Short mmCIF file of C-alpha atoms in Angstrom, two decimals:
data_model
loop_
_atom_site.label_atom_id
_atom_site.label_comp_id
_atom_site.label_asym_id
_atom_site.label_seq_id
_atom_site.Cartn_x
_atom_site.Cartn_y
_atom_site.Cartn_z
CA UNK A 1 81.78 -30.32 62.44
CA UNK A 2 80.06 -27.64 64.50
CA UNK A 3 78.20 -28.45 67.68
CA UNK A 4 74.45 -27.83 67.97
CA UNK A 5 74.10 -24.03 67.82
CA UNK A 6 73.30 -22.17 70.99
CA UNK A 7 69.75 -20.86 71.04
CA UNK A 8 69.43 -17.16 70.29
CA UNK A 9 67.87 -16.58 73.70
CA UNK A 10 71.36 -17.09 75.18
CA UNK A 11 73.02 -14.61 72.83
CA UNK A 12 73.37 -11.16 74.38
CA UNK A 13 73.32 -8.56 71.58
CA UNK A 14 74.63 -5.90 73.99
CA UNK A 15 77.98 -7.70 74.17
CA UNK A 16 80.56 -6.84 71.54
CA UNK A 17 82.10 -10.32 71.70
CA UNK A 18 80.55 -13.43 73.17
CA UNK A 19 82.23 -16.80 72.98
CA UNK A 20 80.78 -20.01 74.32
CA UNK A 21 82.88 -23.14 74.72
CA UNK A 22 85.05 -22.40 71.65
CA UNK A 23 87.35 -25.20 70.47
CA UNK A 24 90.00 -25.04 67.77
CA UNK A 25 92.40 -27.76 66.71
CA UNK A 26 95.24 -27.99 64.23
CA UNK A 27 95.48 -31.65 63.35
CA UNK A 28 95.67 -33.54 66.63
CA UNK A 29 96.72 -30.46 68.60
CA UNK A 30 93.89 -28.80 70.54
CA UNK A 31 94.84 -25.11 70.66
CA UNK A 32 91.60 -23.78 72.18
CA UNK A 33 89.78 -26.02 74.64
CA UNK A 34 86.42 -24.52 75.46
CA UNK A 35 86.99 -20.75 75.65
CA UNK A 36 84.03 -18.80 77.06
CA UNK A 37 84.47 -15.06 77.26
CA UNK A 38 82.23 -11.98 77.22
CA UNK A 39 83.41 -8.53 76.12
CA UNK A 40 81.06 -5.63 76.90
CA UNK A 41 81.08 -2.46 74.81
CA UNK A 42 83.67 0.24 75.56
CA UNK A 43 85.93 -2.10 77.51
CA UNK A 44 89.54 -3.21 77.12
CA UNK A 45 90.25 -6.92 77.65
CA UNK A 46 93.90 -7.92 77.93
CA UNK A 47 94.83 -11.53 77.11
CA UNK A 48 98.07 -12.65 78.72
CA UNK A 49 99.85 -15.96 79.00
CA UNK A 50 102.83 -17.94 77.72
CA UNK A 51 103.53 -18.46 74.04
CA UNK A 52 101.40 -21.23 72.59
CA UNK A 53 98.54 -20.72 75.03
CA UNK A 54 96.03 -19.93 72.26
CA UNK A 55 95.72 -16.16 72.67
CA UNK A 56 96.51 -15.21 69.07
CA UNK A 57 94.47 -18.10 67.70
CA UNK A 58 91.46 -16.86 69.64
CA UNK A 59 91.84 -13.39 68.12
CA UNK A 60 92.10 -14.89 64.64
CA UNK A 61 88.89 -16.86 65.25
CA UNK A 62 87.04 -13.66 66.23
CA UNK A 63 88.05 -12.14 62.88
CA UNK A 64 87.34 -15.41 60.99
CA UNK A 65 90.95 -15.77 59.93
CA UNK A 66 90.55 -19.23 61.49
CA UNK A 67 87.38 -21.32 61.71
CA UNK A 68 86.38 -22.76 65.07
CA UNK A 69 85.69 -26.48 65.38
CA UNK A 70 83.08 -26.37 68.13
CA UNK A 71 81.20 -23.91 70.28
CA UNK A 72 79.85 -20.51 69.32
CA UNK A 73 81.35 -17.09 68.68
CA UNK A 74 79.35 -13.89 68.19
CA UNK A 75 80.30 -10.27 67.47
CA UNK A 76 77.55 -7.73 68.17
CA UNK A 77 75.05 -10.57 68.43
CA UNK A 78 75.87 -12.01 65.01
CA UNK A 79 77.42 -15.44 64.78
CA UNK A 80 80.90 -15.24 63.27
CA UNK A 81 81.28 -17.08 59.98
CA UNK A 82 77.96 -18.92 60.04
CA UNK A 83 74.28 -18.30 59.39
CA UNK A 84 71.70 -20.02 61.57
CA UNK A 85 68.55 -21.28 59.89
CA UNK A 86 66.11 -23.76 61.38
CA UNK A 87 68.57 -24.63 64.14
CA UNK A 88 71.25 -25.56 61.59
CA UNK A 89 74.48 -23.79 60.73
CA UNK A 90 75.47 -22.83 57.19
CA UNK A 91 78.94 -21.48 56.52
CA UNK A 92 79.07 -17.96 55.11
CA UNK A 93 80.56 -17.31 51.71
CA UNK A 94 83.62 -15.09 51.31
CA UNK A 95 81.54 -12.00 50.57
CA UNK A 96 79.50 -12.44 53.75
CA UNK A 97 82.65 -13.05 55.80
CA UNK A 98 84.24 -9.91 54.35
CA UNK A 99 81.17 -7.92 55.41
CA UNK A 100 81.59 -9.16 58.99
CA UNK A 101 85.29 -8.32 58.99
CA UNK A 102 84.55 -4.69 58.18
CA UNK A 103 83.26 -4.31 61.74
CA UNK A 104 86.56 -5.53 63.21
CA UNK A 105 89.97 -3.89 62.98
CA UNK A 106 93.05 -6.03 63.59
CA UNK A 107 96.64 -4.99 64.26
CA UNK A 108 99.30 -7.69 64.06
CA UNK A 109 102.82 -8.08 65.46
CA UNK A 110 104.22 -7.34 62.03
CA UNK A 111 102.99 -4.19 60.39
CA UNK A 112 102.21 -5.68 56.95
CA UNK A 113 102.23 -2.30 55.25
CA UNK A 114 102.48 -2.14 51.47
CA UNK A 115 106.13 -1.13 50.89
CA UNK A 116 105.39 0.64 47.60
CA UNK A 117 102.73 2.88 49.16
CA UNK A 118 103.14 5.95 51.33
CA UNK A 119 101.57 6.10 54.80
CA UNK A 120 98.69 8.06 53.31
CA UNK A 121 98.14 5.51 50.54
CA UNK A 122 98.36 2.56 52.95
CA UNK A 123 95.61 3.99 55.15
CA UNK A 124 93.42 5.12 52.24
CA UNK A 125 93.52 1.82 50.35
CA UNK A 126 90.83 -0.18 52.16
CA UNK A 127 88.15 2.54 52.47
CA UNK A 128 88.50 3.30 48.74
CA UNK A 129 88.70 -0.26 47.40
CA UNK A 130 86.50 -2.10 49.93
CA UNK A 131 83.92 0.48 50.97
CA UNK A 132 83.94 2.62 47.83
CA UNK A 133 84.68 5.85 49.69
CA UNK A 134 85.52 8.65 47.21
CA UNK A 135 89.24 9.34 47.14
CA UNK A 136 88.92 12.98 48.21
CA UNK A 137 86.83 11.99 51.22
CA UNK A 138 89.14 9.09 52.08
CA UNK A 139 92.16 11.38 51.87
CA UNK A 140 90.59 13.85 54.29
CA UNK A 141 89.69 11.06 56.72
CA UNK A 142 93.19 9.55 56.42
CA UNK A 143 94.91 12.84 57.20
CA UNK A 144 92.75 13.12 60.33
CA UNK A 145 93.66 9.56 61.35
CA UNK A 146 97.38 10.13 60.82
CA UNK A 147 97.07 13.25 62.97
CA UNK A 148 95.32 11.14 65.59
CA UNK A 149 98.26 8.74 65.78
CA UNK A 150 100.82 11.55 65.70
CA UNK A 151 102.05 11.07 62.14
CA UNK A 152 100.60 13.97 60.18
CA UNK A 153 104.12 14.92 59.11
CA UNK A 154 104.83 11.41 57.76
CA UNK A 155 101.91 10.93 55.41
CA UNK A 156 104.12 11.03 52.30
CA UNK A 157 106.75 8.70 53.78
CA UNK A 158 107.16 5.10 52.67
CA UNK A 159 107.36 2.30 55.27
CA UNK A 160 111.14 1.92 54.76
CA UNK A 161 111.51 5.56 55.82
CA UNK A 162 109.63 5.01 59.08
CA UNK A 163 110.70 3.51 62.39
CA UNK A 164 109.01 0.34 63.62
CA UNK A 165 106.87 2.33 66.04
CA UNK A 166 105.81 4.70 63.30
CA UNK A 167 104.95 1.79 61.00
CA UNK A 168 102.82 0.22 63.73
CA UNK A 169 100.99 3.51 64.27
CA UNK A 170 100.28 3.64 60.53
CA UNK A 171 98.93 0.08 60.83
CA UNK A 172 96.63 1.21 63.64
CA UNK A 173 95.41 4.15 61.54
CA UNK A 174 94.82 1.75 58.65
CA UNK A 175 92.64 -0.47 60.85
CA UNK A 176 90.73 2.56 62.15
CA UNK A 177 90.10 3.76 58.60
CA UNK A 178 87.41 1.10 58.21
CA UNK A 179 85.59 2.58 61.22
CA UNK A 180 85.49 -0.69 63.16
CA UNK A 181 83.38 -1.24 66.25
CA UNK A 182 85.99 -3.59 67.71
CA UNK A 183 89.80 -3.50 67.61
CA UNK A 184 91.97 -6.60 68.03
CA UNK A 185 95.65 -6.18 68.86
CA UNK A 186 97.92 -9.22 68.57
CA UNK A 187 101.07 -8.35 70.57
CA UNK A 188 101.37 -5.01 68.74
CA UNK A 189 104.62 -4.03 70.47
CA UNK A 190 106.47 -7.35 70.51
CA UNK A 191 108.39 -6.64 67.28
CA UNK A 192 109.48 -3.17 68.39
CA UNK A 193 112.68 -1.95 69.97
CA UNK A 194 112.02 -1.11 73.65
CA UNK A 195 112.31 2.64 73.14
CA UNK A 196 109.56 2.56 70.50
CA UNK A 197 107.00 0.63 72.56
CA UNK A 198 105.71 3.67 74.44
CA UNK A 199 104.58 5.59 71.36
CA UNK A 200 102.36 2.71 70.24
CA UNK A 201 100.94 2.16 73.73
CA UNK A 202 100.14 5.89 73.94
CA UNK A 203 97.95 5.59 70.83
CA UNK A 204 96.21 2.55 72.30
CA UNK A 205 95.64 4.39 75.59
CA UNK A 206 93.96 7.20 73.68
CA UNK A 207 91.75 4.73 71.80
CA UNK A 208 90.66 3.23 75.11
CA UNK A 209 90.01 6.71 76.50
CA UNK A 210 87.84 7.43 73.45
CA UNK A 211 85.72 4.35 74.21
CA UNK A 212 86.96 1.88 71.60
CA UNK A 213 86.23 -1.74 72.51
CA UNK A 214 89.56 -3.58 72.40
CA UNK A 215 90.94 -7.08 72.93
CA UNK A 216 94.70 -6.92 73.36
CA UNK A 217 97.12 -9.83 73.42
CA UNK A 218 100.07 -8.35 75.27
CA UNK A 219 103.07 -8.90 77.50
CA UNK A 220 102.94 -5.27 78.64
CA UNK A 221 101.64 -5.78 82.17
CA UNK A 222 101.88 -2.08 82.98
CA UNK A 223 99.52 -1.32 80.10
CA UNK A 224 97.14 -4.08 81.25
CA UNK A 225 97.14 -2.70 84.79
CA UNK A 226 96.61 0.88 83.71
CA UNK A 227 94.22 0.57 80.77
CA UNK A 228 92.58 -2.85 80.98
CA UNK A 229 89.08 -3.38 82.33
CA UNK A 230 89.63 -7.12 82.45
CA UNK A 231 92.70 -9.35 82.40
CA UNK A 232 92.38 -12.92 81.11
CA UNK A 233 95.22 -15.36 81.77
CA UNK A 234 95.31 -18.23 79.29
CA UNK A 235 97.46 -21.34 79.33
CA UNK A 236 97.34 -24.51 77.22
CA UNK A 237 94.16 -23.43 75.45
CA UNK A 238 92.02 -22.63 78.49
CA UNK A 239 91.14 -19.57 80.55
CA UNK A 240 92.91 -20.18 83.86
CA UNK A 241 91.98 -16.97 85.64
CA UNK A 242 90.33 -13.63 84.86
CA UNK A 243 89.30 -10.49 86.67
CA UNK A 244 90.21 -6.90 87.35
CA UNK A 245 93.79 -6.47 86.09
CA UNK A 246 94.99 -4.74 89.25
CA UNK A 247 93.60 -7.52 91.44
CA UNK A 248 94.85 -10.40 89.28
CA UNK A 249 98.34 -8.89 88.95
CA UNK A 250 98.61 -8.07 92.64
CA UNK A 251 97.04 -11.23 94.01
CA UNK A 252 96.72 -14.06 91.46
CA UNK A 253 94.67 -16.94 92.81
CA UNK A 254 95.72 -19.82 90.58
CA UNK A 255 99.11 -21.46 90.98
CA UNK A 256 99.76 -21.36 87.23
CA UNK A 257 98.99 -17.63 87.11
CA UNK A 258 101.30 -17.04 90.05
CA UNK A 259 104.14 -18.92 88.32
CA UNK A 260 103.71 -16.99 85.08
CA UNK A 261 103.48 -13.55 86.68
CA UNK A 262 106.51 -14.23 88.86
CA UNK A 263 108.57 -14.40 85.66
CA UNK A 264 107.14 -11.34 83.87
CA UNK A 265 106.56 -8.80 86.63
#
């Protein structure tokens, strides 16, 4: 059951993501316990914290892969997954949810590429089938995206012929193919061999430089320090501490943040 919806006068349409007291439970386990977070346009927010702290679940809620149990969540001023009418909430149907998801690109730990499709075909698939982009136009756009992620020479390769880092860069290009206004990254380098991490982070650095709004769940503290506009430390379903990444990493204020960073820095 949803809580009473927040009045529209409190919703800031200039924010890309706005969450207010978001709760999510799986059975009796409360995974998110009142998450409030604002993400302005053209910023990079890095979510860090121990496994099980709720970071990935929060990303999945933003993209409506999970439904929240209480609170409010908005992307570009539009409530995620629900329509407000007469101060009541009505759950969106699948078609309406799919429309919302088009605005959000998501890159997972695992690449989830179609093994029977080339890199070119993997990236082209969604624009053609979901948005109805003509194949010739989609092909041209896909080639440009593969060039953008440094894989123009791999467009005819199948996933099994690519390294993990190359597969993840194809996955990023695939997400970008839908021309999202927000990109979500769920530990995009955690499944990669250490020597392949840098090539994926380089693509993400360029996206940030180009002004893409990004929320990144990561253990790469160097990336957070260098690229992040905000660092949010989560533990046990709550935001423990947040602020400028350089300040939080250099001088964490909360004891729990200090303990965590002492093990990862």
